[in-house]
Structures are given as structure tokens and as C-alpha cells.
Amino acid sequence: MMMTTVKLLCLCLCATVLVWADEPSSETTITASPGDVVRLPCYGDGQVTPSLTTWWKEGRRLSLGETQTDAGDPPSSPTHAGPRLGLLEDGSLDFRWVREGDEGDYLCSAQLPGNVTWRARVLLLVASAPANVSISIVPTTLLSNGTLVTYRGSTVSFHCVASSYPSQHLTWTFRGAGAGNGSLASTAEAPWLDFRLKDIQADAQGVYSCTANNTVTHQAANKSAQLLVYYVPDRHPECTWVQSQDRTRVLFNCSWPGAYPPPTLRWAEDQGEQGAGRVFASEVTDSLTVALNRSLLSGGQTVRCTAQHLALARARERSCSFLLEPPYPEGEPLVSAQEGSNITLACTESTSTPPAATTWRRGLEHAEVVVGAKYFLSEDGPACRLTIANVSKDDEGVYFCRSENPLGVSELEVYLTVRASSSAYTGAIVGVFIAALIVGWAVVVAKVVYANRHRVCLGGAFGRPHDDDDDRGDVLSLVESDDEQIFQAPVPRLPPLTDTGHTTLVQIHHIPSCEQEDTGMTAPEEEETREELPDLVTF
Ligand SMILES: *[C@@H]1O[C@H](CO)[C@@H](O)[C@H](O)[C@H]1NC(C)=O
Ligand SMILES: *[C@@H]1O[C@H](CO)[C@@H](O)[C@H](O)[C@H]1NC(C)=O
Ligand SMILES: *[C@@H]1O[C@H](CO)[C@@H](O)[C@H](O)[C@H]1NC(C)=O
């Protein structure tokens, strides 16, 4: 009954009443917040009015009903004027509003009828609920929905401040997706609480709350923030292509898994110094595929996939790219084969980006060769080989190594000549033999004549009489004027001439022998011959 009254009158939060036989007659604890209206009861049974009531605070008597020096404005009603403390008729001590500092041990003594003295003790606690809880988590980025973002590897500081009277406990707690939930830090009694997380990882993502707990009232207040930990993989995106059935199109795929949240991937062409040119596609995803056709692609163009993410510094975009190259098949343009043998036509396609499809065709109508007993295709890295089995005269003609990529088509023309099996072979041998004979003959003549030219010329000039003078003059003048042009090339192809050869020739042409002088002349000529060797073209 007593307790209910106290609660009702005083807006108190907690009260206990103990009535002892001994003094004081009652003991009450009242908790109030600053600004509250509080009445401290003395006798207060509501029926008997004490004739005199006196109040003490911490042993000091309070002077009530006299000049109220204690007046002031409560924070909530600035217009209020008048005494803050008063004595009610039933002897209760009336606080128009309580403020910090009013807490303490209050004693009252009331004179009741029948010369009874009633003594009561009231413990007044002034406590303000935790207020102004404020948190800051730095360094972070604030999203529009109030969520905070930090980046993996950062050191993050958590700061919490709150005000409570007379004191508070502060606690930081964490609630995440995985394990490791719970208290992170707490204080006994302090106005603020800080802690730091170093090298923050993805599992630190969650809700961080700071709770302030009033040590007197045990009232609590908290503030929370959601913290996201963004991260990107260390590697660059991976660019790949998928050849579509239609050779004029290509699917470029860009993949960059392992980023949180998903990045923005963009396929665009590079345009020199200006940066990105045409943008083919851009999407928030960790894998972006774009189909490009011949009308959008050209040789020398760089097609790049760029990944953008908040966790990447502005200057540190990650990307991968392709430098597109049209196909360019290479190989021997002229091939000859012997009838009945197998021949392989080779073609190498090593520049095309994206890779080309290489096929073989034949004839002016570009008929695709059909693999079977006759034709056999083999691919070895960039090389594509066509083997023709049991070559016949019908196989002679033009073949095309056709290389196609999404940029275009390019063909290598290969001409196959088919030699008749035995006759051609014999013919060739005979031909070579005859050619060698002719050349050998010519060279020997030239060499001998050249070696003897001075002697012969001198003989002519001094008019030495000789029976074959006219003949020799004719032969020599011809050779003299033309020997450089006619014989220079063939000379080195033959083995060095022997002295016997000279003798024989001299005899044939009736030139007087002059071996002694020859030796002197031959040496420089042979040197000349050797120097010319590298320029020779074999056939
Ligand atoms: C705020 O936005 C982020 C990203 O858009 C999202 O992950 C997060 O869940 C959002 N937070 C709330 C509280 O809605
Ligand atoms: C190539 O692609 C573009 C855009 O996707 C389209 O407008 C155009 O018609 C295509 N051209 C061909 C030849 O397929
Ligand atoms: C090669 O072709 C000729 C006709 O072109 C044929 O007579 C011969 O039997 C063939 N040889 C082989 C081994 O197939």
C-alpha cells in the first residue's frame, strides 16, 4: 500500500519501504531522472497531518518555506518561476523538478498527534537514462541506405560515446553471418569506448552495436551500424573467346570472380590516348559475355574488358584485352610431287586473333576438300596440313589454304605440279647432266682464254709473225670483251680446274703453251672466284 502511493506520487522508478520498530520508522529509495517531479514521503498515510515536519539532507537541515534561493528554471519549462523545493501539507518534500546533485540521504521528522515523533529516511537517486549514444566507425564510406563500407585489409577504428548519470557501462557487440558473434569490448565506467580491428577480413562484416547501460537504473540504449567489407581479387579479369558456329561472329567472355559486391565489367575498344572508345557492353556482374560481329571488328583493334569496383582505387582499374589480328596463312606457294607419291601441303596460321578456322580448298571453284582415303588433314598447333595420297596428274592445280576469323578471310594459294613418275625423273637427270657439261665446257674455255689474254694480246700488238695469227685474234677479242659478263656466274660452280685441262684446251685452240706465266695469273682469279661464291643462286 505504502509502496503504491510512493510510486504514484513520485513517478519513481524503484522504491522499497521498510518499516522498522526501531528508528527510522520507514526507509524508502526513490530513483528519479533530472527534470522529474519528485515527492519524498515522510509520514504520508493520507489521514493524519503532522503538525511539524523537518527535513535534513546528509545531516544538514533544509530550510523550507523561507526564501527559496534554490529557484531556477527546469530545462523543460523555461517560463517556470518560483521555488523548486517545497513542503507539502502531509510533510512530503516536493521537488518541482529534480536535478543532478539532488541525490542523497534525506531524513525527516514529523510531529504526529499524541506527541508521537515519526522518523523516515528516503534515499534519493538521480539517474539519467543513457542518452545521446553515438558511434563512429572510420575509415568507412557511407552508402545511401546508411550502411558503412570498408575495404578488406584496412584498419578500422570503432568509437562510441554516450551520456548517462551518474555512470554507465559501454559495450561493443558484433553480430555477423558466421561465428564470432558477441562482445568485442566493454568498459566498467567511462563516457566513451574505442577499439580497433586491424587487417579487417570478410568475416568481420556484420552489425556492430554499442550499448550504454546506466549503472543505477540499468536502463540501456544502443546504436548500431551495418558494416560491409568490400574486396576484390588480386588477379586481373580473364578474357576468353568462344568461336560461334557462324564464323563472322565471336563471343568474348570476361570473368572476374571473387569480388564483393559484384564488379561492373565493361567491354569496350581501346582508342589510343583518349582511353576507351566504343563501349560494347557494361554490366554489374562477375562474368560478361558480348557477341561481336564483323561490322564491329577490325584488324589492329584492341578489345578490352575493364573491371570497376569500389575497392579498386580510381587509377588501378583491372583489365584484360585482345589485340585483334586478321588471319594470314603462310606456306610454300609452289609444290611439286611425283606421280603415285603422297604429298603434304603445309599452311601455318599464327597471327590470327581470335584464332582462325583453317580449311583447304581446291580448284578455281574453291571446292572444299573432303577428308577420306584421298585427303587427310592434320593440325599441329598453328600448322594445318593437307596430305594427298597417291598423287596423280588430276591432282595438279591450285589449292587454297583458307583461314577465316571474325575479322575476315584470307587465303594462301598453293600450286601443285605433278611430275610423271619415271620419264620425268630420267629427263631431269639427263637435263642436269647436259647442262653441267655445257657449263663446264664454257667455263674451261673462258678460264684458259682469260689466263692467256696478256700473252696473246702482246703477241698481237708486237706483230710477232705466227701461222695462226688471224684465228687467234678472232677468238681472243671475242672472249676479252665479254668474259666478265658471260662467265662470271658459272665459274664458281665448278671444281677448280686441273693443269691437264689447260693443256688440253690449249691444244684444241692452238694457243701456244705458256704454263709458267699462267700460274702467276691464275691465283688472283681464283681468289676472285671464291669471293663471288655467296652471291650465287642455286637452281
Ligand atoms: C544497404 O545497401 C547495401 C548495398 O546496396 C546492402 O548490401 C545492404 O544490405 C543495405 N543495408 C540495408 C540495411 O538495407
Ligand atoms: C552486327 O551486330 C550489330 C549489333 O549487334 C548489328 O546491328 C548488325 O546488324 C550485325 N551485322 C551483321 C552483319 O550481323
Ligand atoms: C594410285 O592411283 C592409280 C590411278 O590413279 C591407281 O591405279 C593405283 O592403284 C593407286 N595406288 C594406290 C596404292 O592406291
PDB file of N, CA, C and O in Angstrom, residues 328-335 345-350 360 384 401 411-415:
ATOM      1  N   TYR A 328      46.248 -14.667 -91.530  1.00  0.00           N
ATOM      2  CA  TYR A 328      47.287 -14.536 -92.544  1.00  0.00           C
ATOM      3  C   TYR A 328      47.994 -15.876 -92.663  1.00  0.00           C
ATOM      4  O   TYR A 328      49.002 -16.129 -92.018  1.00  0.00           O
ATOM      5  N   PRO A 329      47.442 -16.776 -93.504  1.00  0.00           N
ATOM      6  CA  PRO A 329      48.059 -18.097 -93.646  1.00  0.00           C
ATOM      7  C   PRO A 329      49.350 -18.007 -94.450  1.00  0.00           C
ATOM      8  O   PRO A 329      49.423 -17.241 -95.429  1.00  0.00           O
ATOM      9  N   GLU A 330      50.357 -18.754 -94.041  1.00  0.00           N
ATOM     10  CA  GLU A 330      51.652 -18.713 -94.719  1.00  0.00           C
ATOM     11  C   GLU A 330      52.073 -20.126 -95.093  1.00  0.00           C
ATOM     12  O   GLU A 330      51.748 -21.083 -94.385  1.00  0.00           O
ATOM     13  N   GLY A 331      52.854 -20.218 -96.180  1.00  0.00           N
ATOM     14  CA  GLY A 331      53.354 -21.527 -96.599  1.00  0.00           C
ATOM     15  C   GLY A 331      54.043 -21.420 -97.944  1.00  0.00           C
ATOM     16  O   GLY A 331      54.179 -20.327 -98.506  1.00  0.00           O
ATOM     17  N   GLU A 332      54.477 -22.562 -98.469  1.00  0.00           N
ATOM     18  CA  GLU A 332      55.150 -22.610 -99.771  1.00  0.00           C
ATOM     19  C   GLU A 332      54.107 -22.460-100.873  1.00  0.00           C
ATOM     20  O   GLU A 332      53.154 -23.239-100.914  1.00  0.00           O
ATOM     21  N   PRO A 333      54.291 -21.502-101.753  1.00  0.00           N
ATOM     22  CA  PRO A 333      53.268 -21.325-102.795  1.00  0.00           C
ATOM     23  C   PRO A 333      53.392 -22.334-103.945  1.00  0.00           C
ATOM     24  O   PRO A 333      52.444 -22.544-104.670  1.00  0.00           O
ATOM     25  N   LEU A 334      54.589 -22.910-104.117  1.00  0.00           N
ATOM     26  CA  LEU A 334      54.779 -23.849-105.225  1.00  0.00           C
ATOM     27  C   LEU A 334      55.259 -25.179-104.677  1.00  0.00           C
ATOM     28  O   LEU A 334      56.248 -25.229-103.953  1.00  0.00           O
ATOM     29  N   VAL A 335      54.534 -26.223-105.026  1.00  0.00           N
ATOM     30  CA  VAL A 335      54.907 -27.548-104.541  1.00  0.00           C
ATOM     31  C   VAL A 335      54.863 -28.492-105.729  1.00  0.00           C
ATOM     32  O   VAL A 335      53.982 -28.377-106.581  1.00  0.00           O
ATOM     33  N   LEU A 345      50.738 -30.615 -98.231  1.00  0.00           N
ATOM     34  CA  LEU A 345      50.757 -29.158 -98.392  1.00  0.00           C
ATOM     35  C   LEU A 345      50.599 -28.563 -96.990  1.00  0.00           C
ATOM     36  O   LEU A 345      49.672 -28.889 -96.274  1.00  0.00           O
ATOM     37  N   ALA A 346      51.549 -27.694 -96.637  1.00  0.00           N
ATOM     38  CA  ALA A 346      51.522 -27.142 -95.282  1.00  0.00           C
ATOM     39  C   ALA A 346      51.120 -25.678 -95.305  1.00  0.00           C
ATOM     40  O   ALA A 346      51.414 -24.951 -96.250  1.00  0.00           O
ATOM     41  N   CYS A 347      50.455 -25.290 -94.259  1.00  0.00           N
ATOM     42  CA  CYS A 347      49.982 -23.921 -94.155  1.00  0.00           C
ATOM     43  C   CYS A 347      50.001 -23.572 -92.668  1.00  0.00           C
ATOM     44  O   CYS A 347      49.579 -24.365 -91.837  1.00  0.00           O
ATOM     45  N   THR A 348      50.529 -22.427 -92.345  1.00  0.00           N
ATOM     46  CA  THR A 348      50.632 -22.047 -90.938  1.00  0.00           C
ATOM     47  C   THR A 348      49.888 -20.744 -90.703  1.00  0.00           C
ATOM     48  O   THR A 348      50.100 -19.762 -91.407  1.00  0.00           O
ATOM     49  N   GLU A 349      49.020 -20.781 -89.711  1.00  0.00           N
ATOM     50  CA  GLU A 349      48.235 -19.594 -89.374  1.00  0.00           C
ATOM     51  C   GLU A 349      48.593 -19.218 -87.937  1.00  0.00           C
ATOM     52  O   GLU A 349      48.104 -19.823 -86.992  1.00  0.00           O
ATOM     53  N   SER A 350      49.480 -18.250 -87.797  1.00  0.00           N
ATOM     54  CA  SER A 350      49.905 -17.938 -86.433  1.00  0.00           C
ATOM     55  C   SER A 350      49.610 -16.505 -86.017  1.00  0.00           C
ATOM     56  O   SER A 350      49.907 -16.121 -84.896  1.00  0.00           O
ATOM     57  N   TRP A 360      41.126 -26.375 -96.189  1.00  0.00           N
ATOM     58  CA  TRP A 360      41.761 -26.476 -97.512  1.00  0.00           C
ATOM     59  C   TRP A 360      40.681 -26.590 -98.577  1.00  0.00           C
ATOM     60  O   TRP A 360      39.689 -27.282 -98.389  1.00  0.00           O
ATOM     61  N   CYS A 384      48.425 -26.323 -90.361  1.00  0.00           N
ATOM     62  CA  CYS A 384      47.324 -27.143 -90.871  1.00  0.00           C
ATOM     63  C   CYS A 384      47.824 -27.789 -92.152  1.00  0.00           C
ATOM     64  O   CYS A 384      48.190 -27.079 -93.094  1.00  0.00           O
ATOM     65  N   CYS A 401      44.639 -22.533 -99.001  1.00  0.00           N
ATOM     66  CA  CYS A 401      44.570 -22.679 -97.551  1.00  0.00           C
ATOM     67  C   CYS A 401      43.763 -21.473 -97.095  1.00  0.00           C
ATOM     68  O   CYS A 401      44.223 -20.332 -97.172  1.00  0.00           O
ATOM     69  N   GLU A 411      43.397 -16.132 -97.846  1.00  0.00           N
ATOM     70  CA  GLU A 411      43.733 -17.422 -98.449  1.00  0.00           C
ATOM     71  C   GLU A 411      45.176 -17.449 -98.918  1.00  0.00           C
ATOM     72  O   GLU A 411      45.697 -16.446 -99.407  1.00  0.00           O
ATOM     73  N   LEU A 412      45.799 -18.600 -98.779  1.00  0.00           N
ATOM     74  CA  LEU A 412      47.131 -18.819 -99.326  1.00  0.00           C
ATOM     75  C   LEU A 412      46.935 -19.724-100.528  1.00  0.00           C
ATOM     76  O   LEU A 412      46.278 -20.765-100.430  1.00  0.00           O
ATOM     77  N   GLU A 413      47.523 -19.309-101.646  1.00  0.00           N
ATOM     78  CA  GLU A 413      47.363 -20.093-102.860  1.00  0.00           C
ATOM     79  C   GLU A 413      48.584 -20.992-103.015  1.00  0.00           C
ATOM     80  O   GLU A 413      49.716 -20.526-102.914  1.00  0.00           O
ATOM     81  N   VAL A 414      48.351 -22.262-103.186  1.00  0.00           N
ATOM     82  CA  VAL A 414      49.453 -23.222-103.358  1.00  0.00           C
ATOM     83  C   VAL A 414      49.239 -23.936-104.691  1.00  0.00           C
ATOM     84  O   VAL A 414      48.154 -24.462-104.944  1.00  0.00           O
ATOM     85  N   TYR A 415      50.295 -23.910-105.514  1.00  0.00           N
ATOM     86  CA  TYR A 415      50.168 -24.582-106.812  1.00  0.00           C
ATOM     87  C   TYR A 415      50.915 -25.899-106.771  1.00  0.00           C
ATOM     88  O   TYR A 415      52.108 -25.936-106.458  1.00  0.00           O
TER      89      TYR A 415
END
